[in-house]
PDB file of C-alpha atoms in Angstrom:
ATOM      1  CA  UNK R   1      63.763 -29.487  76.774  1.00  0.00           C
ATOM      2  CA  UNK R   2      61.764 -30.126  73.542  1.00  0.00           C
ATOM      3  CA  UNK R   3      59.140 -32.781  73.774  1.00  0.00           C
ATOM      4  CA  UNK R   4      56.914 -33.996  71.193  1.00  0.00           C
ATOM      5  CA  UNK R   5      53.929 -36.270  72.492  1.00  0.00           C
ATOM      6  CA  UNK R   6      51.949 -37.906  70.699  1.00  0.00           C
ATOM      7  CA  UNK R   7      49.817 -41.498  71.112  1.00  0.00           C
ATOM      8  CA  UNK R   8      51.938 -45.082  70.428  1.00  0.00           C
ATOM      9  CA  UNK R   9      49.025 -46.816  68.474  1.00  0.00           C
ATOM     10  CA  UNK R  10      45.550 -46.621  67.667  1.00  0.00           C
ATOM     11  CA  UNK R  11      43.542 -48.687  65.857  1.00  0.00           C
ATOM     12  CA  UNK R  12      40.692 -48.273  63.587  1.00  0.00           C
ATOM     13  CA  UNK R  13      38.124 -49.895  61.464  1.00  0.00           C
ATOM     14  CA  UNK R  14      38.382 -49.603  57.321  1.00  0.00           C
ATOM     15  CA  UNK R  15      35.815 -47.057  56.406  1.00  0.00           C
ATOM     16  CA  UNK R  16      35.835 -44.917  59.941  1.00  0.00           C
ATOM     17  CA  UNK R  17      37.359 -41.465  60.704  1.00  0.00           C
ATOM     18  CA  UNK R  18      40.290 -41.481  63.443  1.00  0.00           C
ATOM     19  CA  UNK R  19      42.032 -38.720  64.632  1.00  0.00           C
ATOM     20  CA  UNK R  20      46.009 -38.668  65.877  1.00  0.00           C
ATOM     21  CA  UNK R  21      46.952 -36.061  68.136  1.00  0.00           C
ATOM     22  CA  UNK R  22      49.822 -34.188  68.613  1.00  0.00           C
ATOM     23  CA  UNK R  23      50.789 -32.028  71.308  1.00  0.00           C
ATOM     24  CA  UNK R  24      54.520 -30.001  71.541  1.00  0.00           C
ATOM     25  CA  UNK R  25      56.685 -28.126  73.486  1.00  0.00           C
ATOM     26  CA  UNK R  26      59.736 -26.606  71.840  1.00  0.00           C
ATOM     27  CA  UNK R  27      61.606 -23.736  71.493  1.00  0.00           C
ATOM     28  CA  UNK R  28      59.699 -21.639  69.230  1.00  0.00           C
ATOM     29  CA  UNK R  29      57.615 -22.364  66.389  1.00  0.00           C
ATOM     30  CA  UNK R  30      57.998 -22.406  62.539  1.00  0.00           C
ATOM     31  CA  UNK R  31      55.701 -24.861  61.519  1.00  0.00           C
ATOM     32  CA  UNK R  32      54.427 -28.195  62.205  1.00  0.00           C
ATOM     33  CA  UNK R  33      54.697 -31.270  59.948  1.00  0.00           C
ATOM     34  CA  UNK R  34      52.601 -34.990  59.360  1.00  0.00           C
ATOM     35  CA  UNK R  35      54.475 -37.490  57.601  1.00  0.00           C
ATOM     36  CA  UNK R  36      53.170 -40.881  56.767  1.00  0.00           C
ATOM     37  CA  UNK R  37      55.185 -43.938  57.619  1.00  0.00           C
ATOM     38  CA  UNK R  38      54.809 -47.541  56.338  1.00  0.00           C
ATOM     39  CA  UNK R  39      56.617 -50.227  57.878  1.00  0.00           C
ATOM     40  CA  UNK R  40      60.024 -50.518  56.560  1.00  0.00           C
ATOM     41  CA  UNK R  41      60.050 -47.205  54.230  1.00  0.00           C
ATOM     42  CA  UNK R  42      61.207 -44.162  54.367  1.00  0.00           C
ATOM     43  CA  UNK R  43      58.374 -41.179  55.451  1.00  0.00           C
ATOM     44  CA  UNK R  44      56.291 -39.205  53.033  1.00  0.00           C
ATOM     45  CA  UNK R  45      55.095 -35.864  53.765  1.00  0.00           C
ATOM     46  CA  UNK R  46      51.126 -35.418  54.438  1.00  0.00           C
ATOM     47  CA  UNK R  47      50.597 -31.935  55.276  1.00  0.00           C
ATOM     48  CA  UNK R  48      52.104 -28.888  56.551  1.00  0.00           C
ATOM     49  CA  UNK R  49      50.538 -25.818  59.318  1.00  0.00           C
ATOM     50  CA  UNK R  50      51.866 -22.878  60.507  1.00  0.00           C
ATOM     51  CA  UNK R  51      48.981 -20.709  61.146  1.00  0.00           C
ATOM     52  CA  UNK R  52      45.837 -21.708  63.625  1.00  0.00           C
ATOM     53  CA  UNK R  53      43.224 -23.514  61.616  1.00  0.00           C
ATOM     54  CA  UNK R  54      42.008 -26.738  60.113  1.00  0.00           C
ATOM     55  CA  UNK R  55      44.155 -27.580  56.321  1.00  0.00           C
ATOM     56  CA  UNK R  56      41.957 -29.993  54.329  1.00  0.00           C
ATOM     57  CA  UNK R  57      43.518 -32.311  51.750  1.00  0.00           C
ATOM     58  CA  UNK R  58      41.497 -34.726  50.336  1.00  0.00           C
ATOM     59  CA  UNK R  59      40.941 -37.733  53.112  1.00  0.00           C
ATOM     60  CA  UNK R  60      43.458 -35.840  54.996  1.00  0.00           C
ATOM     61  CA  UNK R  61      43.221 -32.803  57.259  1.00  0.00           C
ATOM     62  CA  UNK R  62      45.390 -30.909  60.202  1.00  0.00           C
ATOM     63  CA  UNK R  63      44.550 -29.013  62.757  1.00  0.00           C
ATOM     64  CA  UNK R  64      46.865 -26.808  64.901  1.00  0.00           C
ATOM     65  CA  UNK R  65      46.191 -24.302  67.623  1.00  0.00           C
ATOM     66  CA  UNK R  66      49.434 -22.524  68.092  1.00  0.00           C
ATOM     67  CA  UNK R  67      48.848 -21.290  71.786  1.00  0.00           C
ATOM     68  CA  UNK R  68      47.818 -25.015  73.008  1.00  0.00           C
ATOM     69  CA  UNK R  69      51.015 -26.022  71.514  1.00  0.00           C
ATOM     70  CA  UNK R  70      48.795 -29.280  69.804  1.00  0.00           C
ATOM     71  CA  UNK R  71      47.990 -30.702  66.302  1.00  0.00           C
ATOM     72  CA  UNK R  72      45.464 -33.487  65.488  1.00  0.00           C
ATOM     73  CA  UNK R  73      45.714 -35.252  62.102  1.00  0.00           C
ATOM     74  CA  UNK R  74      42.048 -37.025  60.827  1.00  0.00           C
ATOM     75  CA  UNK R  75      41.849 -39.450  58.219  1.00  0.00           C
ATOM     76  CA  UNK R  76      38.475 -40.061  56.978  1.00  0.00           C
ATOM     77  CA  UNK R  77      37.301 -42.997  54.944  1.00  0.00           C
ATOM     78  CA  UNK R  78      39.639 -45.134  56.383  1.00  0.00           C
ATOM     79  CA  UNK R  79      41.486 -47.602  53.841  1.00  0.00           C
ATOM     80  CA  UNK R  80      43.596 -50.579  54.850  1.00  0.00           C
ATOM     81  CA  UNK R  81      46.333 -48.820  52.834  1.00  0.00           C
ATOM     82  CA  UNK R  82      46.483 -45.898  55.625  1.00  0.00           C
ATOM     83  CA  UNK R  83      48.036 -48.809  57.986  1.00  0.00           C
ATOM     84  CA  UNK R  84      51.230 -47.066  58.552  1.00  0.00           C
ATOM     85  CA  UNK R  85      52.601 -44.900  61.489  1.00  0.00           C
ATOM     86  CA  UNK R  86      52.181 -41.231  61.491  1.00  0.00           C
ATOM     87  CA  UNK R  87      54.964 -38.893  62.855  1.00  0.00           C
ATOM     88  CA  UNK R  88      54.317 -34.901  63.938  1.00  0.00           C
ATOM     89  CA  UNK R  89      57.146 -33.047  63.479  1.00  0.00           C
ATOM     90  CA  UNK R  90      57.486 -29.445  64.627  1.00  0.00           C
ATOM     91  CA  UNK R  91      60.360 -26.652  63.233  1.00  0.00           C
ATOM     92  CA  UNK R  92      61.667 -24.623  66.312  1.00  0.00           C
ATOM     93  CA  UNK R  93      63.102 -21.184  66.073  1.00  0.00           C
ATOM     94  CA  UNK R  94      66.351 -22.669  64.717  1.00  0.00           C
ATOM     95  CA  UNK R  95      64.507 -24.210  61.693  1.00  0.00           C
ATOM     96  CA  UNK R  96      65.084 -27.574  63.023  1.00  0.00           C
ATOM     97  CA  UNK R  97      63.277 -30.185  62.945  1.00  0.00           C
ATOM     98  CA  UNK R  98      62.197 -31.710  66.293  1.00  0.00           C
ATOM     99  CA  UNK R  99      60.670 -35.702  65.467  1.00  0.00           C
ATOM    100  CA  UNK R 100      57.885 -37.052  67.716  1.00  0.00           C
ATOM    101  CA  UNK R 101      57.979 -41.039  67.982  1.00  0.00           C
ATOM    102  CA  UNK R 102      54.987 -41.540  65.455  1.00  0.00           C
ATOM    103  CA  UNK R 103      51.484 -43.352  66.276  1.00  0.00           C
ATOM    104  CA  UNK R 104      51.194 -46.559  64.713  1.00  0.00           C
ATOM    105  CA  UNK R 105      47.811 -46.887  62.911  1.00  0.00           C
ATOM    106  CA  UNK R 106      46.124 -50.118  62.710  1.00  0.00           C
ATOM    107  CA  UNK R 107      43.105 -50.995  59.918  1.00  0.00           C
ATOM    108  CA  UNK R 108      40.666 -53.526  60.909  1.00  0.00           C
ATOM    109  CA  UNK R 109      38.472 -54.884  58.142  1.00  0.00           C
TER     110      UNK R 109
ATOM    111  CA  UNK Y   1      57.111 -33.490  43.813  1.00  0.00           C
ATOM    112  CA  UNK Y   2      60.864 -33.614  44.509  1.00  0.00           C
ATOM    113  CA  UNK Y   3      62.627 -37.330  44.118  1.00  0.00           C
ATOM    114  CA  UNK Y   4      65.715 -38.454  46.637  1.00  0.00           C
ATOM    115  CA  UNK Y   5      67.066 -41.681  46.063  1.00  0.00           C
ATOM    116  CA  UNK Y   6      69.137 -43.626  48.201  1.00  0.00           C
ATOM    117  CA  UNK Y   7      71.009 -46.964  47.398  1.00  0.00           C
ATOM    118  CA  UNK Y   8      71.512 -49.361  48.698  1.00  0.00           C
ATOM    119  CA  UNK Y   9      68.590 -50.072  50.356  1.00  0.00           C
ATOM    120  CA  UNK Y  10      69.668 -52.957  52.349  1.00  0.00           C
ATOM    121  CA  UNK Y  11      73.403 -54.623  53.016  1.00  0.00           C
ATOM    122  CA  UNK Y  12      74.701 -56.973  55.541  1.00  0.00           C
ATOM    123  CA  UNK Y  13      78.067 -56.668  56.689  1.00  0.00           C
ATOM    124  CA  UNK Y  14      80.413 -58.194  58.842  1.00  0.00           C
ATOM    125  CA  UNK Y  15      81.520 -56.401  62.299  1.00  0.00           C
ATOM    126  CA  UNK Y  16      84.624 -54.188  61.473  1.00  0.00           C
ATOM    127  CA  UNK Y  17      84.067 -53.156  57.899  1.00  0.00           C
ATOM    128  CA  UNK Y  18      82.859 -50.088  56.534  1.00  0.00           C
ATOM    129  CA  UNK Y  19      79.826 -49.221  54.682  1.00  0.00           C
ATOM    130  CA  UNK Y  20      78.799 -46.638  52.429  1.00  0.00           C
ATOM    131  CA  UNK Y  21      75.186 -45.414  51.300  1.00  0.00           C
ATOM    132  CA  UNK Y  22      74.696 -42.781  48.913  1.00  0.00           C
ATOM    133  CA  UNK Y  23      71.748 -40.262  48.785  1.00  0.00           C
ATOM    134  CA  UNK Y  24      71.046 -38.378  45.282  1.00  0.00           C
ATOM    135  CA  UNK Y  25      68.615 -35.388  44.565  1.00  0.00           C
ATOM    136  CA  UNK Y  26      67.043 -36.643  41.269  1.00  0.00           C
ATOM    137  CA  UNK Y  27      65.487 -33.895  39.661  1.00  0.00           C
ATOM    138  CA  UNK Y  28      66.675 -30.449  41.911  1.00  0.00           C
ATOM    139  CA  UNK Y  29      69.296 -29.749  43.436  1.00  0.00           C
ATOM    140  CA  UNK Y  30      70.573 -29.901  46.983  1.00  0.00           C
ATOM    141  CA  UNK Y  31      72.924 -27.662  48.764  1.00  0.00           C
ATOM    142  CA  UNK Y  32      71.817 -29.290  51.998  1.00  0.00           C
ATOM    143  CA  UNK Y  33      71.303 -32.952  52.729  1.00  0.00           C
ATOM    144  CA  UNK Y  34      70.289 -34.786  56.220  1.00  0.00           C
ATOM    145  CA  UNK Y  35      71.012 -37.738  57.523  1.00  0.00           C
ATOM    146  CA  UNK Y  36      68.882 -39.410  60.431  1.00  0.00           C
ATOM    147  CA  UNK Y  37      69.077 -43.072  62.089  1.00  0.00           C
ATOM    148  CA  UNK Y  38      65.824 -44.750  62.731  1.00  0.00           C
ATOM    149  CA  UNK Y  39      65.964 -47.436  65.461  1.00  0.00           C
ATOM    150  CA  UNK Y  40      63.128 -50.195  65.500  1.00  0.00           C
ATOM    151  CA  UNK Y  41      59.686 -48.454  66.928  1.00  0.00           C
ATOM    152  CA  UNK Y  42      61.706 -45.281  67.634  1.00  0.00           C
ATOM    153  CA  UNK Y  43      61.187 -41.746  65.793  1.00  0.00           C
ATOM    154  CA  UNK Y  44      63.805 -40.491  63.720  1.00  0.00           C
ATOM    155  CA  UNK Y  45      67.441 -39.304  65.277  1.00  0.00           C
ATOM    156  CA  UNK Y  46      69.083 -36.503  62.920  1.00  0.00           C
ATOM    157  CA  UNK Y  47      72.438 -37.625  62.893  1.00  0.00           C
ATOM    158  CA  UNK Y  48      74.156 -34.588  60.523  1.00  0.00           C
ATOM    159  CA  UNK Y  49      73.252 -32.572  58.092  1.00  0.00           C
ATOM    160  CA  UNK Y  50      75.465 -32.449  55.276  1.00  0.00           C
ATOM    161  CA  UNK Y  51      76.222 -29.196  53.246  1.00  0.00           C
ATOM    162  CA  UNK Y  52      77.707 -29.241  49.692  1.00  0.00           C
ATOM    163  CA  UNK Y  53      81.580 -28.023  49.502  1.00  0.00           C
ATOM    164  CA  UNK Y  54      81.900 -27.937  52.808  1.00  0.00           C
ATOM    165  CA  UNK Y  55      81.789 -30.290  56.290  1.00  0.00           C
ATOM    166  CA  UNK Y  56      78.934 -31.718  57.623  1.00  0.00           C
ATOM    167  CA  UNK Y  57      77.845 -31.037  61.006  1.00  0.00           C
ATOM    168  CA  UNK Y  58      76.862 -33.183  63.373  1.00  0.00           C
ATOM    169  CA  UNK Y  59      74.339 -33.570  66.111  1.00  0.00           C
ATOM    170  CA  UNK Y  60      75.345 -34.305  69.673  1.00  0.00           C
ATOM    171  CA  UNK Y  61      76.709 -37.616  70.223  1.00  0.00           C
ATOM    172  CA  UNK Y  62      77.342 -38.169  66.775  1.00  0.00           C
ATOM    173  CA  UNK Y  63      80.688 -39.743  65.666  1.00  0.00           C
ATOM    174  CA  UNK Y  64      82.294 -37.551  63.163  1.00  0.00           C
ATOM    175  CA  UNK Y  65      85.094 -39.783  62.422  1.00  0.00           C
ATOM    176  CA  UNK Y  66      82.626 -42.874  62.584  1.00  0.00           C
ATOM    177  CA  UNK Y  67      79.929 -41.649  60.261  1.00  0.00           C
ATOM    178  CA  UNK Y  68      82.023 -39.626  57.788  1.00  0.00           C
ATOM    179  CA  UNK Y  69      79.490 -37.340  55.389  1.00  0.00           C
ATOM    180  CA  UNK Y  70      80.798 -36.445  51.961  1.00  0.00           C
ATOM    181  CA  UNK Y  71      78.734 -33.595  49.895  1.00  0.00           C
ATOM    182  CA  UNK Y  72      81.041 -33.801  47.119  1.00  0.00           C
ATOM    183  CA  UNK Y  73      78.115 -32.495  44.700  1.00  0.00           C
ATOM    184  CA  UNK Y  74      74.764 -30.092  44.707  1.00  0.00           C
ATOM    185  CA  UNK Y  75      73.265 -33.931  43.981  1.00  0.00           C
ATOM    186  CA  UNK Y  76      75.449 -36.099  45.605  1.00  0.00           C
ATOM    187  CA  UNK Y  77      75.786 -36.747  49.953  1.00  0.00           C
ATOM    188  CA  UNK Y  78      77.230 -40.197  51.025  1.00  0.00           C
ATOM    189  CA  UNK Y  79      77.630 -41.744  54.561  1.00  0.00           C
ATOM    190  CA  UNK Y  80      80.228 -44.168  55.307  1.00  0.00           C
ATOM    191  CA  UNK Y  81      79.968 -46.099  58.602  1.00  0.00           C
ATOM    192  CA  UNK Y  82      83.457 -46.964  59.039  1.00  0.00           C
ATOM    193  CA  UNK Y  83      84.306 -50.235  61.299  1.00  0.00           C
ATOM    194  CA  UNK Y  84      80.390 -51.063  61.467  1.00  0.00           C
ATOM    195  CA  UNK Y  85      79.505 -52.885  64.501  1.00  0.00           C
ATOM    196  CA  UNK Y  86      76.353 -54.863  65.645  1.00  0.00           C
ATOM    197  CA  UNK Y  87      74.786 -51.899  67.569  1.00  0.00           C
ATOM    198  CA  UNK Y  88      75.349 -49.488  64.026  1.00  0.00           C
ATOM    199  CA  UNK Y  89      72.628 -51.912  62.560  1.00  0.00           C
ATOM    200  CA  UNK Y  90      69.654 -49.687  61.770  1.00  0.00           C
ATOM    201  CA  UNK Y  91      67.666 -47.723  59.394  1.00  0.00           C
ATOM    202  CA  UNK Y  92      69.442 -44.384  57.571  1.00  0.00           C
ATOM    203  CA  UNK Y  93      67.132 -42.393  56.417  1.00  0.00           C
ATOM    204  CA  UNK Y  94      68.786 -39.158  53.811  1.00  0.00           C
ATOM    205  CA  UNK Y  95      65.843 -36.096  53.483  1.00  0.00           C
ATOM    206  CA  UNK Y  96      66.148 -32.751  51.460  1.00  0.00           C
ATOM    207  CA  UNK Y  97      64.967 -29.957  50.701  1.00  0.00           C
ATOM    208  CA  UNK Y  98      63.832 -28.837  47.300  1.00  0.00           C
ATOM    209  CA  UNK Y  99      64.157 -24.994  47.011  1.00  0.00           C
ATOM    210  CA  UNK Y 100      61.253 -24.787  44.656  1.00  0.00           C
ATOM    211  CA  UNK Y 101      58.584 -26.354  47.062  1.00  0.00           C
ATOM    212  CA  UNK Y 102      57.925 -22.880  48.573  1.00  0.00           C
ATOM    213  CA  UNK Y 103      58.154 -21.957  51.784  1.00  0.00           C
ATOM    214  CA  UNK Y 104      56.492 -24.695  54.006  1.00  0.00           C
ATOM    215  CA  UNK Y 105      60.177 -26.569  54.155  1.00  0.00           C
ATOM    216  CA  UNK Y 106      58.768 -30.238  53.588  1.00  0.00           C
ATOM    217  CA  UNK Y 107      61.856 -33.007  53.430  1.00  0.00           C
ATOM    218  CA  UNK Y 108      61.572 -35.266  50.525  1.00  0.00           C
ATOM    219  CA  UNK Y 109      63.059 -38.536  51.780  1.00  0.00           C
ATOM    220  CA  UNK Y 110      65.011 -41.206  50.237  1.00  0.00           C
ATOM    221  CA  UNK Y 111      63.913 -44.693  50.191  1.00  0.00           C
ATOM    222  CA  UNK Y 112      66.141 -45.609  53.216  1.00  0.00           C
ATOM    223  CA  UNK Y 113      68.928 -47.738  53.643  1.00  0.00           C
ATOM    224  CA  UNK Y 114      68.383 -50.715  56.406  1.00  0.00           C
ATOM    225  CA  UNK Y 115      72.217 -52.210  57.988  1.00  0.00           C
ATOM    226  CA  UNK Y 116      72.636 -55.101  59.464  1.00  0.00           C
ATOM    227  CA  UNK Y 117      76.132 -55.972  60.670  1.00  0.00           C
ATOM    228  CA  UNK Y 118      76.672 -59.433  61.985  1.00  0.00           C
TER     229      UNK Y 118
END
């Protein structure tokens, strides 16, 4: 079956850098996805990888490695705003999109 | 980037009436809509995916005749839970794609529609 792991919460202080890992098993590969998540709203999308490598965006980056079938997603500079859950998401070979449960992200002043 | 709006965003109903929420692509057009359920701490369940001028189709264990998805318009999907009970109460979530992103695919989501049925 397809699985998508990745951690139920972390938490980390205002200022710090955390990374959220992502690791996936599906049926083929055509991308992988980070969307942001605040409580109650609907998800907004952080960043998108298809090809091996780190994709910087600002406070944001994504890592994948393709043939460990895993993702991390690092926030730097931590704000109490990033308090929100983050969900991977990976396309298979039928261009659908397979959900993993999100990590909820806790700020600490 | 691409704006999908969804009203309402919350309604309480009573147990045996139906519900509708509507999803609209603001500034692009849609020929393909999705609809997914979001249960409390859970990630999120694609329920259908709706296709303009034609009928949706549904994931496993989806309702058809429960859920009923109208794509009447390239801008336009609703979802009407019909005879809403307790256990329908949850968040629907409607995402789509804007064809002029490029090719990385990203869903713009709309605000989300939370349903409570007493």
């Amino acid at each position: 079956g397809q699985n998508i792991d990745q951690p139920t919460e972390m938490t980390a202080t205002e200022g710090a850098i955390v990374q959220i890992n992502c690791t996936y098993q599906t049926s083929g590969f055509n991308g992988l996805f980070w969307y942001q998540q605040h409580a109650g709203e609907a998800p907004t999308f952080l960043s998108y990888n298809v090809l091996d490598g780190l994709e910087e965006k600002g406070r944001f980056s994504s890592f994948l490695s393709r043939s460990k079938g895993y993702s991390y997603l690092l926030l730097k500079e931590l704000q109490m705003k990033d308090s929100a859950s983050y969900l991977c998401a990976v396309r298979d070979s039928n261009y659908q999109l397979i959900w993993g449960a999100g990590t909820k992200l806790i700020i600490k002043p | 980037g691409a704006v999908v709006s969804q009203h309402p965003s919350r309604v309480i109903c009573k147990s045996g009436t139906s519900v509708k929420i509507e999803c609209r692509s603001l500034d692009f057009q849609a020929t393909t809509m999705f609809w997914y359920r979001q249960f409390p701490k859970q990630s999120l369940m694609l329920m259908a995916t709706s296709n303009e001028g034609s009928k949706a189709t549904y994931e496993q264990g989806v309702e058809k005749d429960k859920f009923l998805i109208n794509h009447a318009s390239l801008t336009l999907s609703t979802l009407t839970v019909t005879s809403a009970h307790p256990e329908d109460s949850s968040f629907y979530i409607c995402s789509a794609r804007d064809p002029e992103t490029g090719d990385t695919g990203e869903l713009f989501f709309g605000e989300g529609s939370r349903l409570t049925v007493l």
